[in-house]
Amino acid sequence: MTRIVTCLILLLAFIMPVDSNAQRKSKKKKTEETTEKKDTFSLKKIPHAGLKFRPIGPSVTGGRIIDIDVNPEDHSEYYVAAAHGSLWKTNNSGVTFKPIFDHQSSFSIGAVTLDPSNPKVVWVGTGENNAHSNVIPGDGVYKSEDGGKSWKNKGLKKSQHIGGIVVHPKNPNIVWVAAYGPHRTSGGQRGVFKTTDGGENWEHVLSISDYTGCWQIQMDP
């Protein structure tokens, strides 16, 4: 019995240094890999890199973030549109958010756009702009002239899903809207619509078919 115990002790004595060396090598390899990953995103290798994203909200939107627009005159103020969670506004660069669309008849948002000549004028297109099974339709275009304190529905109620809004940079009365139309039926208001009187009347300026809508729109600089 004494011989067996002695052999085991000697065997462990030879194994332990090997395990210890393996652990040190493994630890050194992990440290090198971690350092390499850090260097990949560090300022030493890439100018302007090393910047980390961090979540700033809104954290209780109940759905997907669809669109964001920033006040060009005050970058601490911006609007965040959520597919299933209304419209949110921050005045302090995202430290806090306030819901500003809760009392309207639609809470699903597809687009938000500020008037470039007057950031207090906010345009919102209702109805999520992602074409998939779990979407909620909206009831047209809304306009606020006081930074989201009050809203007016400006029509296109049969569009159901609006993907984009563009306001003319020099004439705030001219606005284009990209409309999906209904997801599961034909017809409705689809394509591109234009107003020249601030949303009082709309002209259907692009129509492809009763089954084809427009997802996004932009103006060339």
Coordinates of N, CA and C in Angstrom, one line a residue:
M1 N 0.8 -1.2 0.0 CA 0.0 0.0 0.0 C 0.9 1.2 0.0
T2 N 2.0 1.2 0.8 CA 2.9 2.3 0.8 C 3.5 2.6 -0.5
R3 N 3.8 1.6 -1.2 CA 4.4 1.8 -2.5 C 3.5 2.4 -3.5
I4 N 2.2 2.0 -3.5 CA 1.2 2.6 -4.4 C 1.0 4.1 -4.1
V5 N 0.9 4.5 -2.9 CA 0.8 5.9 -2.5 C 1.9 6.7 -3.0
T6 N 3.1 6.1 -2.8 CA 4.4 6.8 -3.2 C 4.4 7.0 -4.7
C7 N 4.0 6.0 -5.4 CA 3.9 6.1 -6.9 C 3.0 7.2 -7.4
L8 N 1.8 7.3 -6.7 CA 0.8 8.3 -7.1 C 1.3 9.7 -6.8
I9 N 2.0 9.9 -5.7 CA 2.5 11.2 -5.3 C 3.6 11.6 -6.3
L10 N 4.4 10.7 -6.7 CA 5.5 11.0 -7.7 C 4.8 11.3 -9.0
L11 N 3.8 10.6 -9.4 CA 3.2 10.8 -10.7 C 2.5 12.2 -10.7
L12 N 1.9 12.6 -9.6 CA 1.3 13.9 -9.5 C 2.3 15.0 -9.6
A13 N 3.4 14.7 -9.0 CA 4.5 15.7 -9.0 C 5.0 16.0 -10.4
F14 N 5.0 15.0 -11.2 CA 5.4 15.2 -12.6 C 4.3 15.8 -13.5
I15 N 3.1 15.5 -13.1 CA 1.9 16.1 -13.9 C 1.7 17.5 -13.6
M16 N 1.7 17.9 -12.4 CA 1.4 19.3 -12.0 C 2.1 20.4 -12.7
P17 N 3.5 20.3 -12.8 CA 4.2 21.3 -13.6 C 3.7 21.4 -15.0
V18 N 3.4 20.3 -15.6 CA 3.0 20.3 -17.0 C 1.6 21.0 -17.1
D19 N 0.7 20.7 -16.2 CA -0.6 21.4 -16.2 C -0.4 22.9 -15.9
S20 N 0.5 23.2 -15.0 CA 0.7 24.6 -14.7 C 1.2 25.4 -15.9
N21 N 2.2 24.7 -16.6 CA 2.7 25.4 -17.8 C 1.6 25.6 -18.8
A22 N 0.8 24.6 -19.0 CA -0.3 24.6 -20.0 C -1.3 25.8 -19.7
Q23 N -1.5 25.9 -18.4 CA -2.4 27.0 -17.9 C -1.9 28.3 -18.2
R24 N -0.5 28.5 -17.9 CA 0.1 29.8 -18.2 C 0.1 30.1 -19.7
K25 N 0.4 29.1 -20.5 CA 0.4 29.3 -22.0 C -1.0 29.7 -22.5
S26 N -2.1 29.0 -21.9 CA -3.4 29.3 -22.3 C -3.8 30.7 -21.9
K27 N -3.4 31.1 -20.7 CA -3.8 32.4 -20.2 C -3.1 33.5 -21.0
K28 N -1.8 33.2 -21.4 CA -1.0 34.1 -22.2 C -1.7 34.3 -23.6
K29 N -2.1 33.2 -24.2 CA -2.8 33.2 -25.5 C -4.1 34.1 -25.4
K30 N -4.9 33.8 -24.4 CA -6.1 34.6 -24.3 C -5.8 36.1 -24.1
T31 N -4.8 36.4 -23.3 CA -4.4 37.8 -23.1 C -4.0 38.5 -24.4
E32 N -3.2 37.7 -25.2 CA -2.8 38.2 -26.5 C -4.0 38.4 -27.5
E33 N -4.9 37.5 -27.4 CA -6.1 37.6 -28.3 C -7.0 38.8 -27.9
T34 N -7.1 39.0 -26.6 CA -7.9 40.1 -26.1 C -7.2 41.5 -26.4
T35 N -5.9 41.5 -26.3 CA -5.1 42.7 -26.7 C -5.3 43.0 -28.1
E36 N -5.2 41.9 -28.9 CA -5.4 42.1 -30.4 C -6.7 42.6 -30.8
K37 N -7.8 42.1 -30.1 CA -9.1 42.6 -30.4 C -9.3 44.1 -30.0
K38 N -8.7 44.4 -28.8 CA -8.8 45.8 -28.4 C -8.0 46.8 -29.4
D39 N -6.8 46.3 -29.8 CA -6.0 47.1 -30.7 C -6.8 47.3 -32.1
T40 N -7.6 46.3 -32.5 CA -8.3 46.4 -33.7 C -9.2 47.6 -33.7
F41 N -9.8 48.0 -32.6 CA -10.7 49.1 -32.5 C -10.1 50.3 -31.7
S42 N -8.8 50.3 -31.5 CA -8.2 51.4 -30.8 C -7.8 52.5 -31.6
L43 N -7.6 53.7 -31.0 CA -7.2 54.9 -31.8 C -5.7 54.7 -32.3
K44 N -5.0 53.7 -31.8 CA -3.6 53.6 -32.2 C -3.5 53.2 -33.7
K45 N -4.5 52.4 -34.1 CA -4.4 51.8 -35.5 C -5.3 52.6 -36.5
I46 N -6.5 52.9 -36.0 CA -7.5 53.6 -36.9 C -7.9 54.9 -36.3
P47 N -7.7 56.0 -37.1 CA -8.2 57.3 -36.6 C -9.7 57.3 -36.4
H48 N -10.2 57.9 -35.4 CA -11.6 58.1 -35.1 C -12.3 56.8 -34.7
A49 N -11.5 55.7 -34.5 CA -12.0 54.4 -34.0 C -11.9 54.4 -32.5
G50 N -12.3 53.3 -32.0 CA -12.2 53.2 -30.5 C -13.4 53.7 -29.8
L51 N -14.4 54.2 -30.6 CA -15.6 54.8 -30.0 C -16.7 53.7 -29.8
K52 N -17.3 53.6 -28.7 CA -18.2 52.6 -28.4 C -19.7 53.1 -28.4
F53 N -20.6 52.3 -29.0 CA -22.0 52.6 -29.0 C -22.5 52.2 -27.6
R54 N -23.5 53.0 -27.2 CA -24.2 52.6 -25.9 C -25.6 52.9 -26.0
P55 N -26.5 52.1 -25.4 CA -27.9 52.3 -25.6 C -28.4 53.6 -24.8
I56 N -29.1 54.4 -25.4 CA -29.6 55.6 -24.7 C -31.2 55.7 -24.7
G57 N -31.8 54.7 -25.3 CA -33.3 54.7 -25.3 C -33.9 55.2 -26.6
P58 N -35.2 55.4 -26.6 CA -36.2 55.1 -25.6 C -36.3 53.6 -25.3
S59 N -36.3 53.2 -24.0 CA -36.2 51.8 -23.7 C -37.5 51.1 -23.5
V60 N -38.6 51.8 -23.5 CA -39.9 51.1 -23.4 C -40.8 51.5 -24.5
T61 N -40.4 51.1 -25.8 CA -41.2 51.5 -26.9 C -42.1 50.4 -27.4
G62 N -41.9 49.2 -26.9 CA -42.8 48.1 -27.3 C -42.7 47.7 -28.7
G63 N -41.6 48.0 -29.3 CA -41.4 47.6 -30.7 C -40.2 48.1 -31.3
R64 N -40.1 48.0 -32.7 CA -38.9 48.4 -33.4 C -38.7 49.9 -33.6
I65 N -37.5 50.4 -33.6 CA -37.2 51.7 -33.9 C -37.2 51.8 -35.5
I66 N -38.0 52.7 -36.0 CA -38.2 52.8 -37.4 C -37.4 54.0 -38.1
D67 N -37.5 55.2 -37.4 CA -36.9 56.4 -38.0 C -36.5 57.3 -36.9
I68 N -35.5 58.2 -37.3 CA -35.0 59.2 -36.4 C -34.7 60.5 -37.2
D69 N -35.1 61.6 -36.6 CA -34.7 62.9 -37.3 C -34.3 63.9 -36.2
V70 N -33.2 64.6 -36.5 CA -32.5 65.5 -35.6 C -32.8 66.9 -36.0
N71 N -33.0 67.8 -35.0 CA -33.2 69.2 -35.2 C -31.8 69.8 -35.7
P72 N -31.8 70.3 -36.9 CA -30.5 70.8 -37.5 C -30.0 72.0 -36.8
E73 N -30.9 72.7 -36.0 CA -30.4 73.9 -35.3 C -30.1 73.6 -33.8
D74 N -30.4 72.4 -33.4 CA -30.1 72.0 -32.0 C -30.0 70.5 -31.9
H75 N -28.8 70.0 -32.0 CA -28.6 68.5 -32.1 C -28.9 67.8 -30.8
S76 N -29.2 68.4 -29.8 CA -29.6 67.7 -28.5 C -31.1 67.4 -28.6
E77 N -31.8 67.9 -29.6 CA -33.2 67.6 -29.8 C -33.4 66.7 -31.0
Y78 N -34.0 65.6 -30.7 CA -34.4 64.7 -31.9 C -35.6 63.9 -31.6
Y79 N -36.2 63.3 -32.6 CA -37.4 62.5 -32.6 C -37.1 61.1 -33.0
V80 N -37.7 60.1 -32.3 CA -37.5 58.7 -32.5 C -38.9 58.1 -32.8
A81 N -39.0 57.5 -34.0 CA -40.3 56.8 -34.3 C -40.2 55.3 -34.1
A82 N -41.2 54.7 -33.4 CA -41.2 53.3 -33.1 C -42.4 52.6 -33.9
A83 N -42.1 51.4 -34.4 CA -43.1 50.7 -35.1 C -44.4 50.4 -34.3
H84 N -44.1 50.0 -33.0 CA -45.3 49.6 -32.2 C -45.2 50.5 -30.9
G85 N -44.6 51.6 -30.9 CA -44.4 52.4 -29.7 C -44.5 53.9 -29.8
S86 N -45.2 54.4 -30.8 CA -45.5 55.8 -30.9 C -44.2 56.6 -31.3
L87 N -44.2 57.9 -31.0 CA -43.2 58.8 -31.3 C -42.6 59.4 -30.0
W88 N -41.3 59.5 -29.9 CA -40.6 59.9 -28.7 C -39.7 61.1 -29.1
K89 N -39.5 62.0 -28.1 CA -38.7 63.2 -28.3 C -37.8 63.4 -27.1
T90 N -36.6 63.8 -27.4 CA -35.6 64.1 -26.4 C -35.1 65.6 -26.6
N91 N -34.8 66.3 -25.5 CA -34.3 67.6 -25.6 C -32.9 67.7 -25.0
N92 N -32.4 66.5 -24.5 CA -31.1 66.5 -23.8 C -30.2 65.4 -24.3
S93 N -30.2 65.2 -25.6 CA -29.3 64.3 -26.3 C -29.5 62.8 -25.9
G94 N -30.8 62.5 -25.6 CA -31.1 61.1 -25.3 C -31.0 60.7 -23.8
V95 N -30.7 61.7 -22.9 CA -30.7 61.3 -21.5 C -32.1 60.9 -21.0
T96 N -33.1 61.6 -21.5 CA -34.5 61.2 -21.2 C -35.3 61.4 -22.5
F97 N -36.4 60.6 -22.6 CA -37.3 60.7 -23.7 C -38.7 60.9 -23.2
K98 N -39.5 61.5 -24.1 CA -40.9 61.8 -23.7 C -41.8 61.3 -24.9
P99 N -42.9 60.6 -24.7 CA -43.8 60.2 -25.7 C -44.7 61.4 -26.1
I100 N -44.8 61.7 -27.4 CA -45.5 62.9 -27.7 C -46.6 62.6 -28.7
F101 N -47.0 61.3 -29.0 CA -48.0 61.0 -30.0 C -49.0 60.1 -29.4
D102 N -49.1 59.9 -28.1 CA -49.9 58.9 -27.4 C -51.4 59.2 -27.6
H103 N -51.9 60.4 -27.8 CA -53.3 60.7 -27.8 C -53.9 60.7 -29.2
Q104 N -53.1 60.3 -30.2 CA -53.6 60.2 -31.6 C -54.2 58.9 -31.9
S105 N -55.0 58.8 -33.0 CA -55.7 57.6 -33.2 C -54.9 56.4 -33.8
S106 N -53.6 56.7 -34.1 CA -52.7 55.7 -34.5 C -51.4 55.7 -33.6
F107 N -50.9 54.6 -33.3 CA -49.6 54.5 -32.5 C -48.5 53.9 -33.2
S108 N -48.7 53.3 -34.4 CA -47.7 52.7 -35.2 C -47.1 53.8 -36.2
I109 N -45.8 53.9 -36.2 CA -45.1 55.0 -37.0 C -44.3 54.4 -38.0
G110 N -44.3 55.0 -39.2 CA -43.4 54.5 -40.3 C -42.4 55.6 -40.7
A111 N -42.6 56.8 -40.4 CA -41.6 57.9 -40.8 C -41.8 59.1 -40.0
V112 N -40.7 59.8 -39.7 CA -40.8 61.2 -39.0 C -39.8 62.1 -39.7
T113 N -40.2 63.3 -40.0 CA -39.4 64.3 -40.8 C -39.6 65.7 -40.2
L114 N -38.5 66.4 -40.0 CA -38.6 67.8 -39.6 C -38.5 68.7 -40.8
D115 N -39.3 69.8 -40.8 CA -39.2 70.8 -41.8 C -37.8 71.4 -41.7
P116 N -36.9 71.3 -42.8 CA -35.6 71.9 -42.7 C -35.5 73.4 -42.5
S117 N -36.6 74.1 -42.9 CA -36.6 75.5 -42.7 C -37.2 76.0 -41.4
N118 N -37.9 75.0 -40.7 CA -38.5 75.3 -39.4 C -38.7 74.0 -38.6
P119 N -37.7 73.7 -37.8 CA -37.7 72.4 -37.1 C -38.8 72.2 -36.1
K120 N -39.6 73.2 -35.8 CA -40.8 73.0 -35.0 C -41.9 72.3 -35.7
V121 N -41.8 72.3 -37.1 CA -42.8 71.7 -37.9 C -42.4 70.2 -38.1
V122 N -43.2 69.3 -37.6 CA -42.8 67.9 -37.6 C -43.9 67.1 -38.4
W123 N -43.4 66.3 -39.4 CA -44.3 65.5 -40.2 C -44.2 64.0 -39.7
V124 N -45.3 63.3 -39.6 CA -45.2 61.9 -39.2 C -46.1 61.1 -40.1
G125 N -45.5 60.0 -40.6 CA -46.3 59.0 -41.4 C -46.6 57.8 -40.6
T126 N -47.9 57.5 -40.4 CA -48.3 56.4 -39.6 C -48.3 55.0 -40.3
G127 N -48.3 53.9 -39.6 CA -48.2 52.6 -40.1 C -46.8 52.2 -40.4
E128 N -46.4 51.0 -39.7 CA -45.0 50.6 -39.9 C -44.6 50.4 -41.3
N129 N -43.3 50.7 -41.6 CA -42.9 50.6 -43.0 C -42.1 49.3 -43.3
N130 N -42.2 48.3 -42.4 CA -41.6 47.0 -42.7 C -42.7 46.0 -43.2
A131 N -42.5 45.4 -44.3 CA -43.5 44.5 -44.9 C -43.3 43.1 -44.3
H132 N -43.9 42.7 -43.3 CA -43.9 41.4 -42.7 C -45.2 41.1 -42.0
S133 N -45.3 39.9 -41.4 CA -46.6 39.5 -40.9 C -47.1 40.3 -39.7
N134 N -46.3 40.7 -38.8 CA -46.7 41.4 -37.6 C -46.6 42.9 -37.8
V135 N -47.5 43.5 -38.5 CA -47.4 45.0 -38.7 C -48.8 45.6 -38.4
I136 N -48.8 46.8 -38.0 CA -50.0 47.5 -37.6 C -50.2 48.7 -38.6
P137 N -51.3 48.8 -39.2 CA -51.6 49.9 -40.1 C -51.8 51.3 -39.4
G138 N -51.6 52.3 -40.1 CA -51.9 53.7 -39.6 C -53.0 54.3 -40.3
D139 N -53.2 55.6 -40.0 CA -54.3 56.3 -40.6 C -53.9 57.6 -41.3
G140 N -52.7 57.6 -42.0 CA -52.3 58.7 -42.8 C -51.2 59.5 -42.2
V141 N -51.1 60.8 -42.7 CA -50.0 61.7 -42.3 C -50.5 62.7 -41.3
Y142 N -49.6 63.0 -40.3 CA -49.9 63.9 -39.3 C -48.8 65.1 -39.4
K143 N -49.3 66.2 -38.9 CA -48.4 67.4 -38.9 C -48.5 68.2 -37.6
S144 N -47.4 68.5 -37.0 CA -47.3 69.4 -35.8 C -46.5 70.7 -36.2
E145 N -47.0 71.8 -35.7 CA -46.4 73.0 -35.9 C -45.8 73.6 -34.7
D146 N -45.8 72.8 -33.6 CA -45.3 73.3 -32.3 C -44.4 72.3 -31.6
G147 N -43.6 71.6 -32.5 CA -42.6 70.6 -31.9 C -43.2 69.4 -31.3
G148 N -44.4 69.0 -31.7 CA -45.0 67.8 -31.2 C -46.0 68.0 -30.1
K149 N -46.3 69.2 -29.7 CA -47.3 69.4 -28.6 C -48.7 69.2 -29.1
S150 N -49.0 69.5 -30.3 CA -50.3 69.2 -30.9 C -50.2 68.7 -32.3
W151 N -51.2 67.9 -32.8 CA -51.1 67.3 -34.1 C -52.4 67.4 -34.9
K152 N -52.3 67.4 -36.2 CA -53.4 67.4 -37.1 C -53.2 66.3 -38.1
N153 N -54.2 65.6 -38.4 CA -54.2 64.6 -39.5 C -54.4 65.3 -40.8
K154 N -53.4 65.1 -41.7 CA -53.4 65.8 -43.0 C -53.8 64.9 -44.1
G155 N -54.5 63.8 -43.9 CA -55.0 63.0 -45.0 C -54.2 61.7 -45.3
L156 N -54.4 61.2 -46.5 CA -53.8 59.9 -46.9 C -54.2 58.8 -46.0
K157 N -55.4 58.8 -45.5 CA -55.8 57.8 -44.5 C -55.9 56.3 -45.0
K158 N -56.0 56.2 -46.3 CA -56.0 54.9 -46.9 C -54.6 54.3 -47.3
S159 N -53.6 55.1 -47.0 CA -52.2 54.6 -47.3 C -51.8 53.5 -46.4
Q160 N -52.3 53.5 -45.1 CA -52.1 52.4 -44.1 C -50.6 52.3 -43.7
H161 N -49.7 52.4 -44.6 CA -48.3 52.2 -44.2 C -47.4 53.2 -45.0
I162 N -46.8 54.2 -44.3 CA -46.0 55.2 -44.9 C -44.5 55.0 -44.6
G163 N -43.7 55.0 -45.7 CA -42.3 54.6 -45.6 C -41.4 55.8 -45.5
G164 N -41.8 57.0 -46.0 CA -40.9 58.1 -46.0 C -41.6 59.4 -46.3
I165 N -41.0 60.5 -45.8 CA -41.6 61.9 -46.1 C -40.4 62.8 -46.4
V166 N -40.6 63.6 -47.4 CA -39.5 64.6 -47.7 C -40.2 66.0 -47.8
V167 N -39.6 67.0 -47.1 CA -40.1 68.4 -47.1 C -39.1 69.2 -48.0
H168 N -39.6 70.0 -48.9 CA -38.8 70.8 -49.7 C -38.0 71.8 -48.9
P169 N -36.7 71.9 -49.1 CA -35.8 72.7 -48.2 C -36.1 74.2 -48.3
K170 N -36.7 74.6 -49.4 CA -36.9 76.1 -49.5 C -38.4 76.5 -49.5
N171 N -39.3 75.5 -49.7 CA -40.7 75.8 -49.7 C -41.4 74.7 -48.8
P172 N -41.7 75.1 -47.5 CA -42.2 74.1 -46.6 C -43.6 73.6 -46.9
N173 N -44.3 74.3 -47.8 CA -45.6 73.8 -48.3 C -45.6 72.6 -49.2
I174 N -44.4 72.4 -49.8 CA -44.2 71.3 -50.7 C -43.7 70.1 -50.0
V175 N -44.4 69.0 -50.0 CA -44.1 67.8 -49.2 C -44.4 66.6 -50.1
W176 N -43.5 65.6 -50.1 CA -43.7 64.3 -50.8 C -43.8 63.2 -49.8
V177 N -44.7 62.2 -50.0 CA -44.9 61.1 -49.1 C -44.9 59.8 -49.9
A178 N -44.1 58.9 -49.4 CA -44.0 57.5 -50.0 C -44.9 56.6 -49.3
A179 N -45.9 56.0 -50.0 CA -47.0 55.2 -49.3 C -46.9 53.8 -49.8
Y180 N -46.9 52.9 -48.8 CA -47.0 51.4 -49.1 C -48.4 51.0 -49.7
G181 N -49.4 51.5 -49.0 CA -50.7 51.0 -49.2 C -51.0 49.7 -48.3
P182 N -52.1 49.1 -48.4 CA -52.5 48.0 -47.6 C -51.5 46.8 -47.9
H183 N -51.2 46.0 -46.8 CA -50.2 44.9 -47.0 C -50.9 43.7 -47.6
R184 N -52.2 43.5 -47.2 CA -52.8 42.2 -47.6 C -53.9 42.3 -48.6
T185 N -54.2 43.5 -49.1 CA -55.2 43.7 -50.1 C -54.7 44.6 -51.2
S186 N -55.3 44.6 -52.3 CA -54.9 45.6 -53.3 C -55.6 46.9 -53.1
G187 N -55.3 47.9 -53.9 CA -55.9 49.2 -53.8 C -55.3 50.1 -52.7
G188 N -56.2 51.0 -52.1 CA -55.7 51.9 -51.1 C -54.9 53.0 -51.8
Q189 N -54.2 53.8 -51.0 CA -53.4 54.9 -51.5 C -51.9 54.4 -51.6
R190 N -51.4 54.2 -52.8 CA -50.0 53.6 -53.0 C -49.2 54.5 -53.9
G191 N -47.9 54.5 -53.7 CA -47.0 55.3 -54.6 C -46.5 56.5 -53.9
V192 N -46.4 57.6 -54.7 CA -45.9 58.8 -54.2 C -46.9 59.9 -54.3
F193 N -47.1 60.6 -53.2 CA -48.1 61.7 -53.1 C -47.4 63.0 -52.8
K194 N -47.9 64.1 -53.4 CA -47.3 65.4 -53.2 C -48.3 66.5 -52.9
T195 N -48.0 67.3 -51.9 CA -48.8 68.5 -51.6 C -48.0 69.8 -51.8
T196 N -48.7 70.8 -52.3 CA -48.1 72.1 -52.5 C -48.7 73.2 -51.6
D197 N -49.6 72.7 -50.7 CA -50.3 73.6 -49.8 C -50.2 73.1 -48.3
G198 N -49.1 72.5 -48.0 CA -48.9 72.1 -46.6 C -49.7 71.0 -46.1
G199 N -50.2 70.1 -47.0 CA -51.0 69.0 -46.6 C -52.5 69.1 -46.7
E200 N -53.0 70.2 -47.2 CA -54.4 70.4 -47.4 C -55.0 69.6 -48.5
N201 N -54.2 69.4 -49.6 CA -54.6 68.6 -50.7 C -53.4 67.8 -51.2
W202 N -53.6 66.6 -51.8 CA -52.6 65.7 -52.2 C -52.8 65.3 -53.6
E203 N -51.7 65.3 -54.4 CA -51.7 64.8 -55.8 C -50.9 63.5 -55.9
H204 N -51.5 62.6 -56.6 CA -50.9 61.3 -56.7 C -49.9 61.4 -57.9
V205 N -48.6 61.6 -57.6 CA -47.6 61.9 -58.7 C -46.9 60.6 -59.2
L206 N -47.0 59.5 -58.5 CA -46.4 58.3 -59.0 C -47.3 57.1 -58.6
S207 N -47.8 56.4 -59.6 CA -48.6 55.2 -59.3 C -48.2 54.1 -60.2
I208 N -47.8 53.0 -59.7 CA -47.3 51.8 -60.5 C -48.5 50.8 -60.7
S209 N -49.1 50.4 -59.6 CA -50.2 49.4 -59.8 C -51.0 49.4 -58.5
D210 N -52.1 48.7 -58.5 CA -52.9 48.5 -57.3 C -52.2 47.6 -56.2
Y211 N -51.2 47.0 -56.6 CA -50.5 46.0 -55.8 C -49.1 46.5 -55.4
T212 N -48.6 47.7 -55.9 CA -47.3 48.1 -55.7 C -47.2 49.5 -54.9
G213 N -46.5 49.5 -53.8 CA -46.4 50.7 -53.1 C -45.0 51.3 -53.1
C214 N -44.7 52.4 -52.5 CA -43.4 53.0 -52.4 C -42.9 53.0 -51.0
W215 N -41.7 52.5 -50.8 CA -41.1 52.3 -49.5 C -40.4 53.5 -49.0
Q216 N -39.6 54.2 -49.9 CA -38.8 55.3 -49.5 C -38.7 56.4 -50.6
I217 N -38.4 57.6 -50.2 CA -38.3 58.7 -51.1 C -37.2 59.6 -50.7
Q218 N -36.5 60.2 -51.6 CA -35.4 61.2 -51.2 C -35.3 62.3 -52.3
M219 N -34.8 63.4 -51.9 CA -34.6 64.5 -52.9 C -33.1 64.7 -53.1
D220 N -32.7 64.8 -54.4 CA -31.3 65.0 -54.8 C -30.8 66.3 -54.2
P221 N -29.6 66.4 -53.7 CA -29.1 67.6 -53.1 C -28.9 68.7 -54.2

